[in-house]
Amino acid sequence: MTALKTTLPLPRTVYRKEDGEGSVQVKMNTGPKIDGALVFAVYGKGGIGKSTTSSNLSVAFSKLGKRVLQIGCDPKHDSTFTLTKRLQPTVIDILETVDFHAEELQPEDFVFEGYNGVMCVEAGGPPAGTGCGGYVVGQTVKLLKEHHLLEDTDVVIFDVLGDVVCGGFAAPLQHADRALVVTANDFDSIFAMNRIVAAIQAKAKNYDVRLGGVIANRSAGTDEIDRFNAATGLERIAHFPDLDAIRKSRLKKATLFEMGDSPEVKSVQDEYLRLAAKLYAGVAPMDGKSMKDRDIFDFLGFE
């Protein structure tokens, strides 16, 4: 009997980049850097209010006289509608109309002015189940640089999809100076925050991004947030309560700075202005240490 001859395929050479302890990611082309502006990346559990926080923080920076650019990084392209009063097309949508010939685009094709002069871009994302969000972020920053739109900007805010911390949607961390985490005073939000902190730690090994602080949102109290922060080396830098005016502002497609001047609304506006001033003055990097999933599961809650 003739022995069967088996030919094994040669192993592929895969170029990988270490992106933190216990994590190996395919090396990504980070593209052009953002120079000159302060860059913040806002993360948090899906539905926690990152877009509300980002948009109102953008307005607060603009009220302080800063030139602000907000970049939504979500295929739903709903980051900036309270600023522009409509759903704007995404960078990928617009590139598709010119068969991805970026040189045919003008700034007004993909950058839109919102409330109080905040400039808005919806980077969007690839179609569901396809592509990588990191490519979209890279293309967006490249376009902005090519059209010199970052040269006259003081603050850039990336509003990032949910609590996804894959290499693609962690791409804004490669451009950011500080990462901000939005959370509520509940188990699910803090559990998600812990994993986001781990992702930021991993990126900080190879990039300049550092943790800038925790924003408590939609919460009457902050006891669980503060307890977690104390255990992990983090700090709460702002607190926004669960006001009905916030819910109504989304329905009205408006920022909180357009919702009148009742005492409760004014207090939230003042908190955003205080936070913007604090961030622009510079916050010290926080050396937060995430917990293992089992440890935080046991840590949170009551006996």
PDB file of N, CA, C and O in Angstrom, residues 195-249:
ATOM      1  N   ARG A 195     -13.811  47.177  32.612  1.00  0.00           N
ATOM      2  CA  ARG A 195     -13.216  46.600  31.404  1.00  0.00           C
ATOM      3  C   ARG A 195     -12.668  47.691  30.487  1.00  0.00           C
ATOM      4  O   ARG A 195     -11.654  47.503  29.804  1.00  0.00           O
ATOM      5  N   ILE A 196     -13.328  48.837  30.446  1.00  0.00           N
ATOM      6  CA  ILE A 196     -12.823  49.960  29.655  1.00  0.00           C
ATOM      7  C   ILE A 196     -11.499  50.452  30.227  1.00  0.00           C
ATOM      8  O   ILE A 196     -10.560  50.765  29.483  1.00  0.00           O
ATOM      9  N   VAL A 197     -11.418  50.514  31.549  1.00  0.00           N
ATOM     10  CA  VAL A 197     -10.169  50.917  32.199  1.00  0.00           C
ATOM     11  C   VAL A 197      -9.042  49.973  31.800  1.00  0.00           C
ATOM     12  O   VAL A 197      -7.915  50.402  31.531  1.00  0.00           O
ATOM     13  N   ALA A 198      -9.326  48.674  31.728  1.00  0.00           N
ATOM     14  CA  ALA A 198      -8.315  47.697  31.311  1.00  0.00           C
ATOM     15  C   ALA A 198      -7.838  47.984  29.887  1.00  0.00           C
ATOM     16  O   ALA A 198      -6.637  47.888  29.587  1.00  0.00           O
ATOM     17  N   ALA A 199      -8.765  48.353  28.998  1.00  0.00           N
ATOM     18  CA  ALA A 199      -8.401  48.670  27.613  1.00  0.00           C
ATOM     19  C   ALA A 199      -7.529  49.920  27.552  1.00  0.00           C
ATOM     20  O   ALA A 199      -6.563  49.990  26.789  1.00  0.00           O
ATOM     21  N   ILE A 200      -7.875  50.924  28.355  1.00  0.00           N
ATOM     22  CA  ILE A 200      -7.085  52.156  28.372  1.00  0.00           C
ATOM     23  C   ILE A 200      -5.684  51.876  28.917  1.00  0.00           C
ATOM     24  O   ILE A 200      -4.686  52.400  28.404  1.00  0.00           O
ATOM     25  N   GLN A 201      -5.609  51.040  29.940  1.00  0.00           N
ATOM     26  CA  GLN A 201      -4.301  50.644  30.469  1.00  0.00           C
ATOM     27  C   GLN A 201      -3.439  50.009  29.378  1.00  0.00           C
ATOM     28  O   GLN A 201      -2.244  50.301  29.259  1.00  0.00           O
ATOM     29  N   ALA A 202      -4.063  49.134  28.587  1.00  0.00           N
ATOM     30  CA  ALA A 202      -3.313  48.456  27.524  1.00  0.00           C
ATOM     31  C   ALA A 202      -2.808  49.447  26.489  1.00  0.00           C
ATOM     32  O   ALA A 202      -1.650  49.390  26.056  1.00  0.00           O
ATOM     33  N   LYS A 203      -3.668  50.381  26.055  1.00  0.00           N
ATOM     34  CA  LYS A 203      -3.256  51.373  25.056  1.00  0.00           C
ATOM     35  C   LYS A 203      -2.187  52.309  25.606  1.00  0.00           C
ATOM     36  O   LYS A 203      -1.316  52.779  24.859  1.00  0.00           O
ATOM     37  N   ALA A 204      -2.256  52.603  26.910  1.00  0.00           N
ATOM     38  CA  ALA A 204      -1.304  53.544  27.510  1.00  0.00           C
ATOM     39  C   ALA A 204       0.123  53.014  27.496  1.00  0.00           C
ATOM     40  O   ALA A 204       1.078  53.780  27.662  1.00  0.00           O
ATOM     41  N   LYS A 205       0.285  51.709  27.274  1.00  0.00           N
ATOM     42  CA  LYS A 205       1.625  51.144  27.205  1.00  0.00           C
ATOM     43  C   LYS A 205       2.361  51.580  25.933  1.00  0.00           C
ATOM     44  O   LYS A 205       3.587  51.602  25.897  1.00  0.00           O
ATOM     45  N   ASN A 206       1.602  51.887  24.888  1.00  0.00           N
ATOM     46  CA  ASN A 206       2.214  52.220  23.599  1.00  0.00           C
ATOM     47  C   ASN A 206       1.842  53.597  23.070  1.00  0.00           C
ATOM     48  O   ASN A 206       2.422  54.052  22.081  1.00  0.00           O
ATOM     49  N   TYR A 207       0.865  54.253  23.694  1.00  0.00           N
ATOM     50  CA  TYR A 207       0.403  55.552  23.215  1.00  0.00           C
ATOM     51  C   TYR A 207       0.378  56.543  24.376  1.00  0.00           C
ATOM     52  O   TYR A 207       0.534  56.171  25.543  1.00  0.00           O
ATOM     53  N   ASP A 208       0.140  57.807  24.065  1.00  0.00           N
ATOM     54  CA  ASP A 208       0.203  58.864  25.076  1.00  0.00           C
ATOM     55  C   ASP A 208      -1.055  58.977  25.923  1.00  0.00           C
ATOM     56  O   ASP A 208      -1.072  59.723  26.902  1.00  0.00           O
ATOM     57  N   VAL A 209      -2.115  58.287  25.558  1.00  0.00           N
ATOM     58  CA  VAL A 209      -3.384  58.425  26.270  1.00  0.00           C
ATOM     59  C   VAL A 209      -3.247  57.982  27.727  1.00  0.00           C
ATOM     60  O   VAL A 209      -2.537  57.023  28.039  1.00  0.00           O
ATOM     61  N   ARG A 210      -3.937  58.705  28.606  1.00  0.00           N
ATOM     62  CA  ARG A 210      -4.003  58.352  30.019  1.00  0.00           C
ATOM     63  C   ARG A 210      -5.430  58.565  30.513  1.00  0.00           C
ATOM     64  O   ARG A 210      -6.201  59.337  29.930  1.00  0.00           O
ATOM     65  N   LEU A 211      -5.775  57.886  31.577  1.00  0.00           N
ATOM     66  CA  LEU A 211      -7.086  58.075  32.176  1.00  0.00           C
ATOM     67  C   LEU A 211      -7.201  59.495  32.730  1.00  0.00           C
ATOM     68  O   LEU A 211      -6.315  59.957  33.455  1.00  0.00           O
ATOM     69  N   GLY A 212      -8.305  60.167  32.360  1.00  0.00           N
ATOM     70  CA  GLY A 212      -8.496  61.538  32.830  1.00  0.00           C
ATOM     71  C   GLY A 212      -9.527  61.668  33.926  1.00  0.00           C
ATOM     72  O   GLY A 212      -9.606  62.707  34.578  1.00  0.00           O
ATOM     73  N   GLY A 213     -10.329  60.626  34.147  1.00  0.00           N
ATOM     74  CA  GLY A 213     -11.307  60.700  35.218  1.00  0.00           C
ATOM     75  C   GLY A 213     -12.617  60.026  34.883  1.00  0.00           C
ATOM     76  O   GLY A 213     -12.862  59.598  33.752  1.00  0.00           O
ATOM     77  N   VAL A 214     -13.467  59.952  35.899  1.00  0.00           N
ATOM     78  CA  VAL A 214     -14.764  59.288  35.812  1.00  0.00           C
ATOM     79  C   VAL A 214     -15.868  60.335  35.925  1.00  0.00           C
ATOM     80  O   VAL A 214     -15.822  61.210  36.803  1.00  0.00           O
ATOM     81  N   ILE A 215     -16.850  60.251  35.040  1.00  0.00           N
ATOM     82  CA  ILE A 215     -18.002  61.151  35.059  1.00  0.00           C
ATOM     83  C   ILE A 215     -19.227  60.355  35.484  1.00  0.00           C
ATOM     84  O   ILE A 215     -19.641  59.416  34.792  1.00  0.00           O
ATOM     85  N   ALA A 216     -19.786  60.707  36.626  1.00  0.00           N
ATOM     86  CA  ALA A 216     -21.013  60.060  37.097  1.00  0.00           C
ATOM     87  C   ALA A 216     -22.202  60.702  36.395  1.00  0.00           C
ATOM     88  O   ALA A 216     -22.362  61.923  36.425  1.00  0.00           O
ATOM     89  N   ASN A 217     -23.028  59.869  35.769  1.00  0.00           N
ATOM     90  CA  ASN A 217     -24.141  60.390  34.974  1.00  0.00           C
ATOM     91  C   ASN A 217     -25.428  59.661  35.339  1.00  0.00           C
ATOM     92  O   ASN A 217     -25.411  58.491  35.699  1.00  0.00           O
ATOM     93  N   ARG A 218     -26.541  60.366  35.252  1.00  0.00           N
ATOM     94  CA  ARG A 218     -27.865  59.792  35.476  1.00  0.00           C
ATOM     95  C   ARG A 218     -27.945  59.061  36.822  1.00  0.00           C
ATOM     96  O   ARG A 218     -28.505  57.986  36.916  1.00  0.00           O
ATOM     97  N   SER A 219     -27.391  59.657  37.847  1.00  0.00           N
ATOM     98  CA  SER A 219     -27.350  59.012  39.158  1.00  0.00           C
ATOM     99  C   SER A 219     -27.603  60.024  40.261  1.00  0.00           C
ATOM    100  O   SER A 219     -26.992  61.104  40.273  1.00  0.00           O
ATOM    101  N   ALA A 220     -28.495  59.653  41.192  1.00  0.00           N
ATOM    102  CA  ALA A 220     -28.735  60.515  42.350  1.00  0.00           C
ATOM    103  C   ALA A 220     -27.536  60.478  43.289  1.00  0.00           C
ATOM    104  O   ALA A 220     -27.086  61.508  43.796  1.00  0.00           O
ATOM    105  N   GLY A 221     -27.020  59.275  43.544  1.00  0.00           N
ATOM    106  CA  GLY A 221     -25.874  59.113  44.419  1.00  0.00           C
ATOM    107  C   GLY A 221     -24.669  58.602  43.656  1.00  0.00           C
ATOM    108  O   GLY A 221     -24.766  58.228  42.484  1.00  0.00           O
ATOM    109  N   THR A 222     -23.529  58.571  44.339  1.00  0.00           N
ATOM    110  CA  THR A 222     -22.298  58.106  43.697  1.00  0.00           C
ATOM    111  C   THR A 222     -21.516  57.158  44.609  1.00  0.00           C
ATOM    112  O   THR A 222     -20.316  56.957  44.411  1.00  0.00           O
ATOM    113  N   ASP A 223     -22.201  56.549  45.593  1.00  0.00           N
ATOM    114  CA  ASP A 223     -21.481  55.768  46.592  1.00  0.00           C
ATOM    115  C   ASP A 223     -20.734  54.576  45.999  1.00  0.00           C
ATOM    116  O   ASP A 223     -19.569  54.321  46.341  1.00  0.00           O
ATOM    117  N   GLU A 224     -21.366  53.827  45.085  1.00  0.00           N
ATOM    118  CA  GLU A 224     -20.698  52.667  44.493  1.00  0.00           C
ATOM    119  C   GLU A 224     -19.573  53.087  43.552  1.00  0.00           C
ATOM    120  O   GLU A 224     -18.519  52.453  43.486  1.00  0.00           O
ATOM    121  N   ILE A 225     -19.805  54.174  42.810  1.00  0.00           N
ATOM    122  CA  ILE A 225     -18.754  54.708  41.938  1.00  0.00           C
ATOM    123  C   ILE A 225     -17.543  55.111  42.771  1.00  0.00           C
ATOM    124  O   ILE A 225     -16.401  54.768  42.451  1.00  0.00           O
ATOM    125  N   ASP A 226     -17.794  55.853  43.842  1.00  0.00           N
ATOM    126  CA  ASP A 226     -16.701  56.342  44.670  1.00  0.00           C
ATOM    127  C   ASP A 226     -15.955  55.189  45.343  1.00  0.00           C
ATOM    128  O   ASP A 226     -14.721  55.245  45.505  1.00  0.00           O
ATOM    129  N   ARG A 227     -16.678  54.160  45.742  1.00  0.00           N
ATOM    130  CA  ARG A 227     -16.040  53.008  46.378  1.00  0.00           C
ATOM    131  C   ARG A 227     -15.136  52.286  45.380  1.00  0.00           C
ATOM    132  O   ARG A 227     -14.009  51.890  45.709  1.00  0.00           O
ATOM    133  N   PHE A 228     -15.629  52.123  44.143  1.00  0.00           N
ATOM    134  CA  PHE A 228     -14.819  51.499  43.093  1.00  0.00           C
ATOM    135  C   PHE A 228     -13.595  52.354  42.786  1.00  0.00           C
ATOM    136  O   PHE A 228     -12.476  51.844  42.654  1.00  0.00           O
ATOM    137  N   ASN A 229     -13.794  53.662  42.670  1.00  0.00           N
ATOM    138  CA  ASN A 229     -12.673  54.556  42.374  1.00  0.00           C
ATOM    139  C   ASN A 229     -11.587  54.463  43.439  1.00  0.00           C
ATOM    140  O   ASN A 229     -10.395  54.428  43.132  1.00  0.00           O
ATOM    141  N   ALA A 230     -12.012  54.439  44.700  1.00  0.00           N
ATOM    142  CA  ALA A 230     -11.046  54.369  45.799  1.00  0.00           C
ATOM    143  C   ALA A 230     -10.233  53.078  45.750  1.00  0.00           C
ATOM    144  O   ALA A 230      -9.047  53.059  46.102  1.00  0.00           O
ATOM    145  N   ALA A 231     -10.864  52.006  45.281  1.00  0.00           N
ATOM    146  CA  ALA A 231     -10.193  50.701  45.238  1.00  0.00           C
ATOM    147  C   ALA A 231      -9.284  50.551  44.029  1.00  0.00           C
ATOM    148  O   ALA A 231      -8.399  49.691  44.024  1.00  0.00           O
ATOM    149  N   THR A 232      -9.488  51.383  42.992  1.00  0.00           N
ATOM    150  CA  THR A 232      -8.746  51.208  41.738  1.00  0.00           C
ATOM    151  C   THR A 232      -7.878  52.401  41.356  1.00  0.00           C
ATOM    152  O   THR A 232      -7.258  52.392  40.290  1.00  0.00           O
ATOM    153  N   GLY A 233      -7.837  53.429  42.196  1.00  0.00           N
ATOM    154  CA  GLY A 233      -6.982  54.569  41.904  1.00  0.00           C
ATOM    155  C   GLY A 233      -7.572  55.572  40.932  1.00  0.00           C
ATOM    156  O   GLY A 233      -6.833  56.318  40.287  1.00  0.00           O
ATOM    157  N   LEU A 234      -8.901  55.613  40.813  1.00  0.00           N
ATOM    158  CA  LEU A 234      -9.573  56.560  39.922  1.00  0.00           C
ATOM    159  C   LEU A 234     -10.190  57.703  40.720  1.00  0.00           C
ATOM    160  O   LEU A 234     -10.213  57.686  41.951  1.00  0.00           O
ATOM    161  N   GLU A 235     -10.725  58.684  40.001  1.00  0.00           N
ATOM    162  CA  GLU A 235     -11.316  59.847  40.659  1.00  0.00           C
ATOM    163  C   GLU A 235     -12.529  60.316  39.862  1.00  0.00           C
ATOM    164  O   GLU A 235     -12.502  60.357  38.631  1.00  0.00           O
ATOM    165  N   ARG A 236     -13.588  60.640  40.578  1.00  0.00           N
ATOM    166  CA  ARG A 236     -14.773  61.219  39.939  1.00  0.00           C
ATOM    167  C   ARG A 236     -14.529  62.707  39.734  1.00  0.00           C
ATOM    168  O   ARG A 236     -14.232  63.428  40.663  1.00  0.00           O
ATOM    169  N   ILE A 237     -14.699  63.160  38.481  1.00  0.00           N
ATOM    170  CA  ILE A 237     -14.408  64.557  38.172  1.00  0.00           C
ATOM    171  C   ILE A 237     -15.663  65.371  37.878  1.00  0.00           C
ATOM    172  O   ILE A 237     -15.584  66.588  37.714  1.00  0.00           O
ATOM    173  N   ALA A 238     -16.825  64.707  37.812  1.00  0.00           N
ATOM    174  CA  ALA A 238     -18.086  65.423  37.611  1.00  0.00           C
ATOM    175  C   ALA A 238     -19.240  64.504  37.980  1.00  0.00           C
ATOM    176  O   ALA A 238     -19.105  63.278  37.970  1.00  0.00           O
ATOM    177  N   HIS A 239     -20.385  65.123  38.291  1.00  0.00           N
ATOM    178  CA  HIS A 239     -21.580  64.352  38.651  1.00  0.00           C
ATOM    179  C   HIS A 239     -22.803  65.039  38.061  1.00  0.00           C
ATOM    180  O   HIS A 239     -23.087  66.201  38.357  1.00  0.00           O
ATOM    181  N   PHE A 240     -23.518  64.308  37.200  1.00  0.00           N
ATOM    182  CA  PHE A 240     -24.739  64.822  36.592  1.00  0.00           C
ATOM    183  C   PHE A 240     -25.917  63.948  37.033  1.00  0.00           C
ATOM    184  O   PHE A 240     -25.919  62.741  36.760  1.00  0.00           O
ATOM    185  N   PRO A 241     -26.901  64.520  37.711  1.00  0.00           N
ATOM    186  CA  PRO A 241     -28.026  63.729  38.219  1.00  0.00           C
ATOM    187  C   PRO A 241     -28.979  63.309  37.111  1.00  0.00           C
ATOM    188  O   PRO A 241     -28.870  63.762  35.964  1.00  0.00           O
ATOM    189  N   ASP A 242     -29.907  62.445  37.449  1.00  0.00           N
ATOM    190  CA  ASP A 242     -30.896  61.946  36.488  1.00  0.00           C
ATOM    191  C   ASP A 242     -32.070  62.910  36.433  1.00  0.00           C
ATOM    192  O   ASP A 242     -33.080  62.724  37.109  1.00  0.00           O
ATOM    193  N   LEU A 243     -31.941  63.957  35.628  1.00  0.00           N
ATOM    194  CA  LEU A 243     -32.984  64.974  35.515  1.00  0.00           C
ATOM    195  C   LEU A 243     -33.878  64.703  34.316  1.00  0.00           C
ATOM    196  O   LEU A 243     -33.402  64.279  33.259  1.00  0.00           O
ATOM    197  N   ASP A 244     -35.172  64.993  34.467  1.00  0.00           N
ATOM    198  CA  ASP A 244     -36.085  64.819  33.346  1.00  0.00           C
ATOM    199  C   ASP A 244     -35.759  65.798  32.220  1.00  0.00           C
ATOM    200  O   ASP A 244     -36.022  65.517  31.054  1.00  0.00           O
ATOM    201  N   ALA A 245     -35.156  66.928  32.570  1.00  0.00           N
ATOM    202  CA  ALA A 245     -34.774  67.911  31.546  1.00  0.00           C
ATOM    203  C   ALA A 245     -33.764  67.325  30.570  1.00  0.00           C
ATOM    204  O   ALA A 245     -33.745  67.698  29.388  1.00  0.00           O
ATOM    205  N   ILE A 246     -32.945  66.402  31.038  1.00  0.00           N
ATOM    206  CA  ILE A 246     -31.975  65.768  30.151  1.00  0.00           C
ATOM    207  C   ILE A 246     -32.693  64.887  29.138  1.00  0.00           C
ATOM    208  O   ILE A 246     -32.392  64.921  27.940  1.00  0.00           O
ATOM    209  N   ARG A 247     -33.662  64.105  29.618  1.00  0.00           N
ATOM    210  CA  ARG A 247     -34.455  63.265  28.704  1.00  0.00           C
ATOM    211  C   ARG A 247     -35.177  64.141  27.679  1.00  0.00           C
ATOM    212  O   ARG A 247     -35.184  63.843  26.478  1.00  0.00           O
ATOM    213  N   LYS A 248     -35.766  65.237  28.147  1.00  0.00           N
ATOM    214  CA  LYS A 248     -36.503  66.122  27.249  1.00  0.00           C
ATOM    215  C   LYS A 248     -35.580  66.792  26.233  1.00  0.00           C
ATOM    216  O   LYS A 248     -35.979  67.038  25.085  1.00  0.00           O
ATOM    217  N   SER A 249     -34.346  67.068  26.633  1.00  0.00           N
ATOM    218  CA  SER A 249     -33.422  67.724  25.696  1.00  0.00           C
ATOM    219  C   SER A 249     -33.134  66.826  24.496  1.00  0.00           C
ATOM    220  O   SER A 249     -33.012  67.311  23.370  1.00  0.00           O
TER     221      SER A 249
END
